[in-house]
Amino acid sequence: MRTDSSPGTLPAREHLPAGDAGTPVLDVVIPVYNEEKDLQPCVLRLHEHLKRTFPYAFRITIADNASTDTTPQVAARLEAEIAEVSNFRLEQKGRGRALRTVWSASDAPILAYMDVDLSTDLNALLPLVAPLISGHSDLAIGSRLARSSRVVRGPKREFISRSYNLILRGSLQARFSDAQCGFKAIRRDVAQVLLPLVEDTGWFFDTEMLVIAERAGLRIHEVPVDWVDDPNSTVHIVKTATEDLKGVWRVGKALATGSLPLDRIARPFGDDPRDREIQDVPKGLARQLVGFCVIGGLSTLFYLLLYSGFRTFSGSQIANALALLVSTIANTAANRRLTFGVRGRGGAVRHQAQGLVVFGICLALTAGSLAALNAATSDPAHSTELAVLIAANLAATVLRFLLFRAWVFSDRRDGEPSTVVASHSPNPSSPTYATTVSAHPQYQHQDQFRQPYSPQPPLPQRPVGRPNGTYQSHETTQFRAGEVADRRWEDATMHLQPVRPTDTDPRD
């Protein structure tokens, strides 16, 4: 989905550069509310696992949602005793509010969260964040419903979970398998432009974030997990399910009306520099065909009703011209918004003018068909006229779709202004991005969570052994993507160097 004015705000995904890490690579957030008993065992177990298995610098952040027991004291003690643990206190409840607040303030390039009960096996943590570090994916989620997942929980929770995900697939066309598993991660640059669009502050936060990301074309990686249900969970199932259904209705309505500015988080095609030289790549042909056929069927019915009405007081040619003119204007407006995803008033007049040119071609086809019918018989029946017009409209519909896709609503919008401003420093090893996004009225109250994008900190480097027993660091190449905003990324070239000194085989 796109608008006339913005090609998107995210640069192409890239592997986080290797080097000395000034900040943690991973920030794991644990949202808690009155978890004085489970908090310390959870943090100690998670910290020990990360120290033992995670190859990069990390941080564990405790997000306290206005706890009223001794949870704040436990969190403060853990922060004082463990260097990698930090504590964040919120005076309002809401898991979504806690995640958005902590993620928005974090300086780590990879942001994750997990439930305090640690129901998910921690061995899935590295596979969860690895696709984000490599640049392959934008978000990652643990899935309890994947074929290879192993789950231990009661039939009640199993039924509720599968029913909820079935509702998401049927109503919001979600393709991810598990929306509510408390085991997720996201790249920080993605979070900075995605979180301001997420309205929910409670348990529906995860689902809303995933639906918006998926509709915007972001890549979601799923990891099968081993999960054991916590019998002491304090989640109120009925209340949570009710709030989730309200959220499904709200998000579905926003998607149907186009009030969600999904184009803000669209990525350019291709993360491989070679792909950026490809031009005129078809986008969403199957979806556009389905939408165009539905609108075409409705507009044809509308046209036939108008023709029958105009035919009562005018001749066939005049009735055809009037009915075709009105239905063409409505058809162009509907296809502009629903089939080709163009929002806003910009270019609407030009699109309608181009649609009238298409109308002229369709008028020639239908008028010619009526003229041929009148030449064959002096007084054709009304049903015969309708049959001839339906056949002529089918041919005109095929021509209309080709003209709409290739000319009226073509994907290439050369010369149009962009709301994105991207800048980079002269040093290609230090890319910076500054995004300017016009605030949508529905989301202006969330501007306090929007922060400018800053360069990601480098990852810790691993030494490479030499034959003489000495060591040297990996050679790394920094990429620059400042051409994305001014639409010069199609012609951009990037010079790749070997990541390791041994990668010098010319066949590679």
Short mmCIF file of C-alpha atoms in Angstrom, two decimals:
data_model
loop_
_atom_site.label_atom_id
_atom_site.label_comp_id
_atom_site.label_asym_id
_atom_site.label_seq_id
_atom_site.Cartn_x
_atom_site.Cartn_y
_atom_site.Cartn_z
CA MET A 1 0.00 0.00 0.00
CA ARG A 2 1.41 3.41 -0.89
CA THR A 3 0.49 7.04 -1.24
CA ASP A 4 1.41 9.56 -3.88
CA SER A 5 3.94 11.35 -1.73
CA SER A 6 5.98 8.85 0.29
CA PRO A 7 8.01 5.86 -0.94
CA GLY A 8 8.71 4.74 2.63
CA THR A 9 11.05 5.64 5.48
CA LEU A 10 13.13 2.52 6.16
CA PRO A 11 16.40 1.82 4.35
CA ALA A 12 17.15 -1.67 3.08
CA ARG A 13 18.03 -4.17 5.78
CA GLU A 14 21.74 -4.72 6.35
CA HIS A 15 23.79 -6.96 8.63
CA LEU A 16 24.74 -5.04 11.76
CA PRO A 17 28.44 -4.16 11.34
CA ALA A 18 31.07 -5.98 13.37
CA GLY A 19 33.45 -4.06 15.60
CA ASP A 20 33.87 -2.87 19.18
CA ALA A 21 30.47 -2.56 20.85
CA GLY A 22 29.88 0.66 22.75
CA THR A 23 26.32 -0.34 23.68
CA PRO A 24 24.56 -3.69 24.11
CA VAL A 25 23.49 -5.42 20.93
CA LEU A 26 20.43 -7.00 22.55
CA ASP A 27 18.03 -5.45 25.07
CA VAL A 28 15.65 -8.02 26.60
CA VAL A 29 12.67 -6.37 28.32
CA ILE A 30 10.74 -8.22 31.03
CA PRO A 31 7.41 -6.45 31.77
CA VAL A 32 6.20 -7.23 35.31
CA TYR A 33 3.28 -6.40 37.56
CA ASN A 34 3.36 -7.67 41.14
CA GLU A 35 5.89 -10.41 40.39
CA GLU A 36 7.93 -10.28 43.61
CA LYS A 37 8.27 -14.08 43.76
CA ASP A 38 9.13 -14.85 40.13
CA LEU A 39 11.22 -11.79 39.19
CA GLN A 40 14.55 -12.69 40.81
CA PRO A 41 14.65 -16.36 39.63
CA CYS A 42 13.69 -15.23 36.13
CA VAL A 43 16.39 -12.56 35.86
CA LEU A 44 19.10 -14.78 37.33
CA ARG A 45 18.25 -17.64 35.00
CA LEU A 46 18.07 -15.39 31.94
CA HIS A 47 21.32 -13.63 32.85
CA GLU A 48 23.16 -16.92 33.33
CA HIS A 49 21.87 -18.22 29.99
CA LEU A 50 22.91 -15.08 28.09
CA LYS A 51 26.34 -15.01 29.74
CA ARG A 52 26.89 -18.61 28.76
CA THR A 53 25.46 -18.74 25.22
CA PHE A 54 24.95 -15.28 23.74
CA PRO A 55 28.03 -14.10 21.78
CA TYR A 56 27.29 -10.34 21.97
CA ALA A 57 26.87 -7.70 24.61
CA PHE A 58 23.38 -7.63 26.13
CA ARG A 59 21.15 -5.90 28.65
CA ILE A 60 18.15 -7.11 30.68
CA THR A 61 15.61 -4.38 31.40
CA ILE A 62 12.91 -4.84 34.04
CA ALA A 63 9.82 -2.81 33.11
CA ASP A 64 7.72 -2.43 36.24
CA ASN A 65 4.05 -1.69 35.45
CA ALA A 66 3.06 0.19 38.62
CA SER A 67 3.51 -2.81 40.93
CA THR A 68 2.06 -2.44 44.42
CA ASP A 69 4.02 -5.22 46.16
CA THR A 70 7.80 -5.48 46.71
CA THR A 71 8.58 -5.90 43.00
CA PRO A 72 10.24 -2.43 42.76
CA GLN A 73 12.60 -3.31 45.63
CA VAL A 74 13.51 -6.65 44.04
CA ALA A 75 14.18 -4.93 40.71
CA ALA A 76 16.33 -2.25 42.33
CA ARG A 77 18.38 -4.89 44.15
CA LEU A 78 18.96 -6.85 40.93
CA GLU A 79 20.03 -3.66 39.16
CA ALA A 80 22.55 -2.91 41.89
CA GLU A 81 24.00 -6.43 41.96
CA ILE A 82 24.19 -7.25 38.22
CA ALA A 83 25.85 -4.88 35.77
CA GLU A 84 23.79 -6.08 32.79
CA VAL A 85 20.44 -5.45 34.52
CA SER A 86 18.57 -2.14 34.46
CA ASN A 87 15.28 -1.14 36.05
CA PHE A 88 12.51 1.04 34.60
CA ARG A 89 9.45 2.08 36.61
CA LEU A 90 6.12 3.10 35.06
CA GLU A 91 3.28 4.55 37.09
CA GLN A 92 0.61 3.13 34.73
CA LYS A 93 -0.33 -0.44 33.98
CA GLY A 94 -0.25 -2.02 30.53
CA ARG A 95 2.23 -4.40 28.97
CA GLY A 96 2.04 -2.61 25.62
CA ARG A 97 2.71 0.74 27.30
CA ALA A 98 5.77 -0.71 29.06
CA LEU A 99 7.22 -2.24 25.90
CA ARG A 100 6.67 0.87 23.81
CA THR A 101 8.21 3.14 26.45
CA VAL A 102 11.31 1.01 27.07
CA TRP A 103 11.86 0.10 23.42
CA SER A 104 11.55 3.74 22.37
CA ALA A 105 14.21 4.78 24.87
CA SER A 106 16.61 1.88 24.28
CA ASP A 107 19.87 2.35 22.37
CA ALA A 108 20.32 -1.36 21.51
CA PRO A 109 19.91 -2.27 17.81
CA ILE A 110 17.92 -5.43 18.68
CA LEU A 111 14.97 -5.22 21.09
CA ALA A 112 13.23 -8.26 22.57
CA TYR A 113 10.85 -9.16 25.34
CA MET A 114 9.74 -12.27 27.19
CA ASP A 115 7.30 -13.07 29.98
CA VAL A 116 8.57 -13.23 33.52
CA ASP A 117 7.47 -16.85 33.96
CA LEU A 118 9.98 -17.94 31.26
CA SER A 119 7.48 -20.44 29.84
CA THR A 120 9.48 -20.44 26.59
CA ASP A 121 12.68 -22.46 26.42
CA LEU A 122 15.60 -20.00 26.39
CA ASN A 123 17.43 -22.03 23.74
CA ALA A 124 15.14 -20.32 21.21
CA LEU A 125 16.45 -16.85 22.08
CA LEU A 126 19.52 -16.87 19.83
CA PRO A 127 17.56 -18.25 16.82
CA LEU A 128 14.98 -15.53 17.52
CA VAL A 129 17.37 -12.59 17.25
CA ALA A 130 19.87 -13.99 14.72
CA PRO A 131 17.74 -13.09 11.63
CA LEU A 132 17.44 -9.54 12.94
CA ILE A 133 21.19 -9.18 13.49
CA SER A 134 21.92 -10.55 10.02
CA GLY A 135 19.44 -8.18 8.39
CA HIS A 136 17.27 -10.97 7.01
CA SER A 137 14.11 -10.05 8.96
CA ASP A 138 12.46 -7.05 10.61
CA LEU A 139 10.61 -8.81 13.44
CA ALA A 140 10.82 -12.28 14.98
CA ILE A 141 8.26 -14.16 17.04
CA GLY A 142 8.17 -17.42 18.90
CA SER A 143 5.40 -19.74 17.77
CA ARG A 144 3.68 -22.36 19.92
CA LEU A 145 1.50 -23.43 16.99
CA ALA A 146 4.24 -24.42 14.54
CA ARG A 147 4.43 -28.11 13.59
CA SER A 148 7.77 -28.64 15.32
CA SER A 149 6.84 -26.76 18.52
CA ARG A 150 6.43 -28.72 21.75
CA VAL A 151 3.80 -27.30 24.07
CA VAL A 152 2.50 -28.37 27.45
CA ARG A 153 -0.74 -26.65 28.46
CA GLY A 154 -4.36 -27.38 29.27
CA PRO A 155 -7.12 -27.86 26.67
CA LYS A 156 -8.81 -24.60 27.66
CA ARG A 157 -5.83 -22.41 26.85
CA GLU A 158 -5.08 -24.46 23.74
CA PHE A 159 -8.63 -23.91 22.44
CA ILE A 160 -8.57 -20.17 23.22
CA SER A 161 -5.18 -19.66 21.56
CA ARG A 162 -6.08 -21.49 18.37
CA SER A 163 -9.50 -19.83 18.18
CA TYR A 164 -7.95 -16.39 18.55
CA ASN A 165 -5.42 -17.00 15.80
CA LEU A 166 -8.19 -18.39 13.61
CA ILE A 167 -10.11 -15.13 14.14
CA LEU A 168 -7.03 -13.14 13.13
CA ARG A 169 -6.64 -15.15 9.94
CA GLY A 170 -10.28 -14.80 9.01
CA SER A 171 -10.78 -11.14 9.86
CA LEU A 172 -7.38 -9.47 9.39
CA GLN A 173 -5.86 -11.98 6.92
CA ALA A 174 -2.92 -12.53 9.28
CA ARG A 175 -0.39 -15.07 8.04
CA PHE A 176 1.73 -15.40 11.20
CA SER A 177 0.79 -18.38 13.33
CA ASP A 178 0.98 -17.19 16.96
CA ALA A 179 0.23 -13.60 17.90
CA GLN A 180 0.24 -13.86 21.70
CA CYS A 181 3.35 -15.86 22.53
CA GLY A 182 5.37 -13.74 25.00
CA PHE A 183 8.61 -14.16 23.09
CA LYS A 184 9.29 -11.54 20.39
CA ALA A 185 12.07 -9.32 19.00
CA ILE A 186 12.29 -6.36 16.65
CA ARG A 187 15.03 -4.26 15.04
CA ARG A 188 15.34 -0.84 16.66
CA ASP A 189 15.13 1.10 13.37
CA VAL A 190 11.87 -0.70 12.59
CA ALA A 191 10.49 -0.08 16.07
CA GLN A 192 11.07 3.67 15.79
CA VAL A 193 8.68 4.00 12.85
CA LEU A 194 6.32 1.13 13.72
CA LEU A 195 5.55 1.80 17.38
CA PRO A 196 3.94 5.25 16.84
CA LEU A 197 1.32 3.50 14.68
CA VAL A 198 0.40 1.01 17.43
CA GLU A 199 -2.43 2.34 19.57
CA ASP A 200 -3.05 -0.42 22.11
CA THR A 201 -1.28 -0.28 25.49
CA GLY A 202 -2.34 -3.67 26.85
CA TRP A 203 -2.26 -7.31 25.76
CA PHE A 204 -3.40 -6.57 22.18
CA PHE A 205 -0.19 -4.59 21.60
CA ASP A 206 1.59 -7.63 20.11
CA THR A 207 -1.18 -8.45 17.66
CA GLU A 208 -1.59 -4.88 16.46
CA MET A 209 2.15 -4.48 15.95
CA LEU A 210 2.37 -7.71 13.94
CA VAL A 211 -0.68 -6.97 11.76
CA ILE A 212 0.57 -3.49 10.87
CA ALA A 213 4.08 -4.79 10.15
CA GLU A 214 2.76 -7.59 7.96
CA ARG A 215 0.42 -5.29 6.01
CA ALA A 216 3.32 -2.90 5.43
CA GLY A 217 5.37 -5.69 3.86
CA LEU A 218 7.89 -6.17 6.67
CA ARG A 219 9.42 -9.61 7.09
CA ILE A 220 8.38 -11.58 10.19
CA HIS A 221 10.50 -14.57 11.17
CA GLU A 222 8.86 -17.36 13.18
CA VAL A 223 10.76 -19.67 15.54
CA PRO A 224 9.17 -22.90 16.81
CA VAL A 225 9.48 -22.96 20.60
CA ASP A 226 9.16 -25.39 23.48
CA TRP A 227 6.61 -23.91 25.87
CA VAL A 228 5.27 -25.02 29.25
CA ASP A 229 2.15 -23.32 30.58
CA ASP A 230 2.45 -21.47 33.87
CA PRO A 231 -0.45 -22.67 36.07
CA ASN A 232 -0.05 -19.61 38.33
CA SER A 233 -0.54 -17.07 35.55
CA THR A 234 -2.51 -13.99 36.66
CA VAL A 235 -3.86 -13.15 33.20
CA HIS A 236 -7.66 -12.71 33.17
CA ILE A 237 -8.66 -14.74 30.12
CA VAL A 238 -12.20 -13.39 29.62
CA LYS A 239 -11.21 -9.74 30.03
CA THR A 240 -8.16 -10.16 27.80
CA ALA A 241 -10.20 -11.93 25.10
CA THR A 242 -12.82 -9.16 25.15
CA GLU A 243 -10.18 -6.45 24.78
CA ASP A 244 -8.50 -8.42 21.99
CA LEU A 245 -11.74 -8.70 20.02
CA LYS A 246 -12.29 -4.95 20.39
CA GLY A 247 -8.77 -4.43 19.10
CA VAL A 248 -9.38 -6.72 16.12
CA TRP A 249 -12.46 -4.65 15.20
CA ARG A 250 -10.56 -1.35 15.57
CA VAL A 251 -7.55 -2.45 13.51
CA GLY A 252 -9.77 -4.06 10.86
CA LYS A 253 -11.75 -0.85 10.53
CA ALA A 254 -8.55 1.21 10.26
CA LEU A 255 -7.21 -1.08 7.53
CA ALA A 256 -10.49 -0.98 5.61
CA THR A 257 -10.75 2.82 5.71
CA GLY A 258 -7.07 3.41 4.96
CA SER A 259 -6.45 5.49 8.10
CA LEU A 260 -3.25 3.55 8.89
CA PRO A 261 -0.32 5.17 7.01
CA LEU A 262 1.39 1.87 6.21
CA ASP A 263 3.62 3.47 3.58
CA ARG A 264 5.74 5.02 6.37
CA ILE A 265 7.41 1.69 7.05
CA ALA A 266 7.70 0.30 3.52
CA ARG A 267 11.14 -0.92 2.48
CA PRO A 268 12.72 -0.61 -0.96
CA PHE A 269 12.79 -3.75 -3.07
CA GLY A 270 15.80 -5.96 -2.56
CA ASP A 271 18.39 -6.00 0.21
CA ASP A 272 21.07 -7.32 -2.13
CA PRO A 273 22.75 -4.38 -3.93
CA ARG A 274 22.36 -6.27 -7.21
CA ASP A 275 18.59 -6.29 -6.77
CA ARG A 276 18.50 -2.50 -6.55
CA GLU A 277 19.36 -2.25 -10.22
CA ILE A 278 16.11 -4.03 -11.14
CA GLN A 279 13.40 -1.66 -12.31
CA ASP A 280 9.68 -1.96 -12.96
CA VAL A 281 9.22 -5.00 -10.73
CA PRO A 282 5.50 -5.98 -10.67
CA LYS A 283 4.06 -5.51 -7.19
CA GLY A 284 0.96 -7.23 -5.90
CA LEU A 285 -0.42 -8.34 -9.26
CA ALA A 286 -2.56 -11.13 -7.82
CA ARG A 287 -4.09 -8.90 -5.16
CA GLN A 288 -4.71 -6.13 -7.68
CA LEU A 289 -6.44 -8.56 -10.05
CA VAL A 290 -8.78 -9.76 -7.31
CA GLY A 291 -9.63 -6.22 -6.23
CA PHE A 292 -10.10 -5.04 -9.79
CA CYS A 293 -12.42 -7.95 -10.63
CA VAL A 294 -14.60 -7.31 -7.59
CA ILE A 295 -14.84 -3.59 -8.32
CA GLY A 296 -15.36 -4.34 -12.01
CA GLY A 297 -18.30 -6.63 -11.28
CA LEU A 298 -19.95 -4.07 -9.03
CA SER A 299 -19.37 -1.20 -11.45
CA THR A 300 -20.75 -3.26 -14.34
CA LEU A 301 -23.93 -3.90 -12.37
CA PHE A 302 -24.08 -0.19 -11.54
CA TYR A 303 -23.59 0.65 -15.22
CA LEU A 304 -26.40 -1.68 -16.33
CA LEU A 305 -28.79 -0.19 -13.78
CA LEU A 306 -27.94 3.32 -14.94
CA TYR A 307 -28.33 2.31 -18.58
CA SER A 308 -31.75 0.83 -17.92
CA GLY A 309 -32.80 4.00 -16.15
CA PHE A 310 -31.49 6.38 -18.84
CA ARG A 311 -32.97 4.18 -21.57
CA THR A 312 -36.49 4.99 -20.43
CA PHE A 313 -36.24 8.58 -21.69
CA SER A 314 -33.39 8.55 -24.23
CA GLY A 315 -31.89 6.55 -27.05
CA SER A 316 -29.45 3.71 -26.58
CA GLN A 317 -26.34 5.72 -27.51
CA ILE A 318 -27.12 8.60 -25.12
CA ALA A 319 -28.09 6.22 -22.32
CA ASN A 320 -24.85 4.26 -22.87
CA ALA A 321 -22.69 7.38 -22.80
CA LEU A 322 -24.27 8.78 -19.62
CA ALA A 323 -24.22 5.46 -17.76
CA LEU A 324 -20.63 4.76 -18.80
CA LEU A 325 -19.45 8.24 -17.75
CA VAL A 326 -20.92 8.00 -14.24
CA SER A 327 -19.78 4.42 -13.67
CA THR A 328 -16.26 5.19 -14.98
CA ILE A 329 -15.79 8.03 -12.49
CA ALA A 330 -16.90 5.76 -9.64
CA ASN A 331 -14.78 2.89 -10.97
CA THR A 332 -11.63 5.04 -11.19
CA ALA A 333 -12.10 6.35 -7.64
CA ALA A 334 -12.69 2.86 -6.22
CA ASN A 335 -9.70 1.30 -8.02
CA ARG A 336 -7.48 4.21 -7.04
CA ARG A 337 -8.16 3.67 -3.35
CA LEU A 338 -8.79 -0.07 -3.01
CA THR A 339 -7.00 -1.83 -5.87
CA PHE A 340 -3.87 0.30 -6.26
CA GLY A 341 -3.72 1.65 -2.69
CA VAL A 342 -3.37 5.36 -3.52
CA ARG A 343 -4.41 7.52 -0.57
CA GLY A 344 -4.95 11.24 -0.20
CA ARG A 345 -6.17 13.90 -2.62
CA GLY A 346 -2.84 14.41 -4.35
CA GLY A 347 -3.11 13.47 -8.02
CA ALA A 348 -6.83 12.63 -7.76
CA VAL A 349 -7.82 15.11 -10.49
CA ARG A 350 -5.10 13.85 -12.81
CA HIS A 351 -6.15 10.26 -12.20
CA GLN A 352 -9.77 11.08 -13.03
CA ALA A 353 -8.66 12.91 -16.19
CA GLN A 354 -6.67 9.87 -17.27
CA GLY A 355 -9.67 7.74 -16.37
CA LEU A 356 -11.78 9.80 -18.76
CA VAL A 357 -9.35 8.95 -21.54
CA VAL A 358 -9.92 5.30 -20.68
CA PHE A 359 -13.65 6.11 -20.68
CA GLY A 360 -13.37 7.37 -24.25
CA ILE A 361 -11.84 4.07 -25.36
CA CYS A 362 -14.50 2.06 -23.56
CA LEU A 363 -17.22 4.31 -25.00
CA ALA A 364 -15.95 3.58 -28.50
CA LEU A 365 -16.16 -0.17 -27.83
CA THR A 366 -19.67 -0.11 -26.36
CA ALA A 367 -21.04 2.45 -28.83
CA GLY A 368 -19.63 0.47 -31.72
CA SER A 369 -21.26 -2.68 -30.38
CA LEU A 370 -24.65 -0.93 -30.11
CA ALA A 371 -24.26 0.52 -33.60
CA ALA A 372 -23.55 -2.93 -34.99
CA LEU A 373 -26.60 -4.31 -33.17
CA ASN A 374 -28.85 -1.56 -34.50
CA ALA A 375 -27.53 -2.17 -38.00
CA ALA A 376 -28.34 -5.87 -37.70
CA THR A 377 -31.91 -5.32 -36.40
CA SER A 378 -34.06 -2.21 -36.40
CA ASP A 379 -35.73 -2.82 -33.01
CA PRO A 380 -33.54 -4.99 -30.74
CA ALA A 381 -34.93 -6.22 -27.45
CA HIS A 382 -33.71 -4.63 -24.24
CA SER A 383 -32.26 -7.95 -23.05
CA THR A 384 -30.30 -8.23 -26.29
CA GLU A 385 -28.88 -4.75 -25.79
CA LEU A 386 -27.79 -5.67 -22.26
CA ALA A 387 -26.13 -8.87 -23.50
CA VAL A 388 -24.20 -6.97 -26.16
CA LEU A 389 -23.14 -4.31 -23.65
CA ILE A 390 -21.96 -6.96 -21.15
CA ALA A 391 -19.77 -8.56 -23.82
CA ALA A 392 -18.37 -5.17 -24.85
CA ASN A 393 -17.73 -4.26 -21.20
CA LEU A 394 -15.77 -7.45 -20.62
CA ALA A 395 -13.38 -6.49 -23.40
CA ALA A 396 -13.26 -2.92 -22.09
CA THR A 397 -12.53 -4.19 -18.56
CA VAL A 398 -9.39 -6.03 -19.65
CA LEU A 399 -8.20 -2.92 -21.48
CA ARG A 400 -9.06 -0.74 -18.50
CA PHE A 401 -6.98 -2.86 -16.10
CA LEU A 402 -3.94 -2.77 -18.38
CA LEU A 403 -4.19 0.99 -18.78
CA PHE A 404 -4.76 1.55 -15.06
CA ARG A 405 -1.74 -0.54 -14.09
CA ALA A 406 0.66 0.64 -16.78
CA TRP A 407 -0.39 4.29 -17.08
CA VAL A 408 -2.91 5.76 -14.63
CA PHE A 409 -1.64 4.11 -11.42
CA SER A 410 1.82 2.99 -12.50
CA ASP A 411 4.22 2.09 -9.70
CA ARG A 412 6.88 4.57 -10.83
CA ARG A 413 6.13 8.07 -9.56
CA ASP A 414 9.09 10.04 -10.91
CA GLY A 415 9.36 13.66 -9.95
CA GLU A 416 6.88 13.59 -7.07
CA PRO A 417 7.87 15.02 -3.67
CA SER A 418 8.79 12.78 -0.77
CA THR A 419 8.14 13.22 2.92
CA VAL A 420 11.36 11.37 3.72
CA VAL A 421 14.61 13.19 4.30
CA ALA A 422 17.67 10.97 4.58
CA SER A 423 21.16 12.23 5.18
CA HIS A 424 24.49 10.51 5.60
CA SER A 425 27.88 11.63 6.68
CA PRO A 426 30.80 11.80 4.25
CA ASN A 427 32.31 8.82 6.01
CA PRO A 428 30.59 5.76 4.56
CA SER A 429 31.28 3.81 7.70
CA SER A 430 28.97 6.05 9.73
CA PRO A 431 25.55 6.09 8.13
CA THR A 432 22.89 8.25 9.75
CA TYR A 433 19.25 8.57 8.87
CA ALA A 434 16.96 11.45 9.75
CA THR A 435 13.32 10.78 8.96
CA THR A 436 10.68 13.46 8.67
CA VAL A 437 7.19 11.99 8.77
CA SER A 438 4.01 14.04 8.66
CA ALA A 439 1.92 13.08 11.67
CA HIS A 440 -1.40 11.43 11.00
CA PRO A 441 -4.19 12.99 13.12
CA GLN A 442 -5.11 9.63 14.60
CA TYR A 443 -1.61 9.11 15.99
CA GLN A 444 -0.54 12.61 17.03
CA HIS A 445 -1.00 11.72 20.68
CA GLN A 446 1.82 9.15 20.34
CA ASP A 447 4.45 11.59 19.10
CA GLN A 448 6.25 11.43 22.42
CA PHE A 449 7.39 7.91 21.53
CA ARG A 450 8.86 8.87 18.16
CA GLN A 451 12.64 9.33 18.18
CA PRO A 452 15.07 10.06 15.36
CA TYR A 453 17.05 7.16 13.97
CA SER A 454 20.65 6.98 15.12
CA PRO A 455 23.41 4.75 13.78
CA GLN A 456 23.46 1.26 15.19
CA PRO A 457 26.39 0.43 17.47
CA PRO A 458 28.85 -2.11 16.10
CA LEU A 459 28.90 -5.69 17.28
CA PRO A 460 31.87 -7.14 19.19
CA GLN A 461 34.41 -8.58 16.84
CA ARG A 462 35.84 -12.07 16.93
CA PRO A 463 39.62 -12.58 16.40
CA VAL A 464 40.86 -14.52 13.38
CA GLY A 465 43.87 -16.75 13.84
CA ARG A 466 46.95 -16.36 11.67
CA PRO A 467 49.38 -19.17 10.88
CA ASN A 468 52.01 -17.63 13.15
CA GLY A 469 49.66 -17.76 16.13
CA THR A 470 48.81 -14.05 16.20
CA TYR A 471 45.33 -12.66 15.76
CA GLN A 472 43.74 -9.86 13.82
CA SER A 473 40.20 -8.54 13.61
CA HIS A 474 37.78 -9.19 10.80
CA GLU A 475 37.76 -6.69 8.00
CA THR A 476 34.33 -5.15 7.69
CA THR A 477 32.64 -2.99 5.12
CA GLN A 478 30.11 -0.32 6.02
CA PHE A 479 27.33 0.34 3.53
CA ARG A 480 25.64 3.67 2.85
CA ALA A 481 21.95 3.86 2.01
CA GLY A 482 21.34 7.62 1.86
CA GLU A 483 20.02 7.36 -1.66
CA VAL A 484 16.82 5.64 -0.54
CA ALA A 485 14.82 8.77 0.26
CA ASP A 486 15.50 10.69 -2.96
CA ARG A 487 14.60 7.58 -5.02
CA ARG A 488 18.11 7.03 -6.35
CA TRP A 489 18.43 3.62 -4.76
CA GLU A 490 17.67 1.88 -8.06
CA ASP A 491 20.96 3.17 -9.50
CA ALA A 492 23.04 2.91 -6.34
CA THR A 493 26.02 0.57 -6.38
CA MET A 494 27.87 -0.73 -3.38
CA HIS A 495 31.42 -2.05 -3.49
CA LEU A 496 31.64 -5.25 -1.48
CA GLN A 497 34.88 -6.31 0.19
CA PRO A 498 35.69 -9.69 1.74
CA VAL A 499 34.43 -9.93 5.32
CA ARG A 500 37.26 -12.30 6.25
CA PRO A 501 40.83 -12.02 4.94
CA THR A 502 40.59 -15.59 3.67
CA ASP A 503 37.62 -14.80 1.39
CA THR A 504 39.75 -13.89 -1.62
CA ASP A 505 38.92 -16.70 -4.00
CA PRO A 506 38.12 -14.97 -7.33
CA ARG A 507 35.49 -17.63 -8.04
CA ASP A 508 33.44 -16.13 -5.12
#
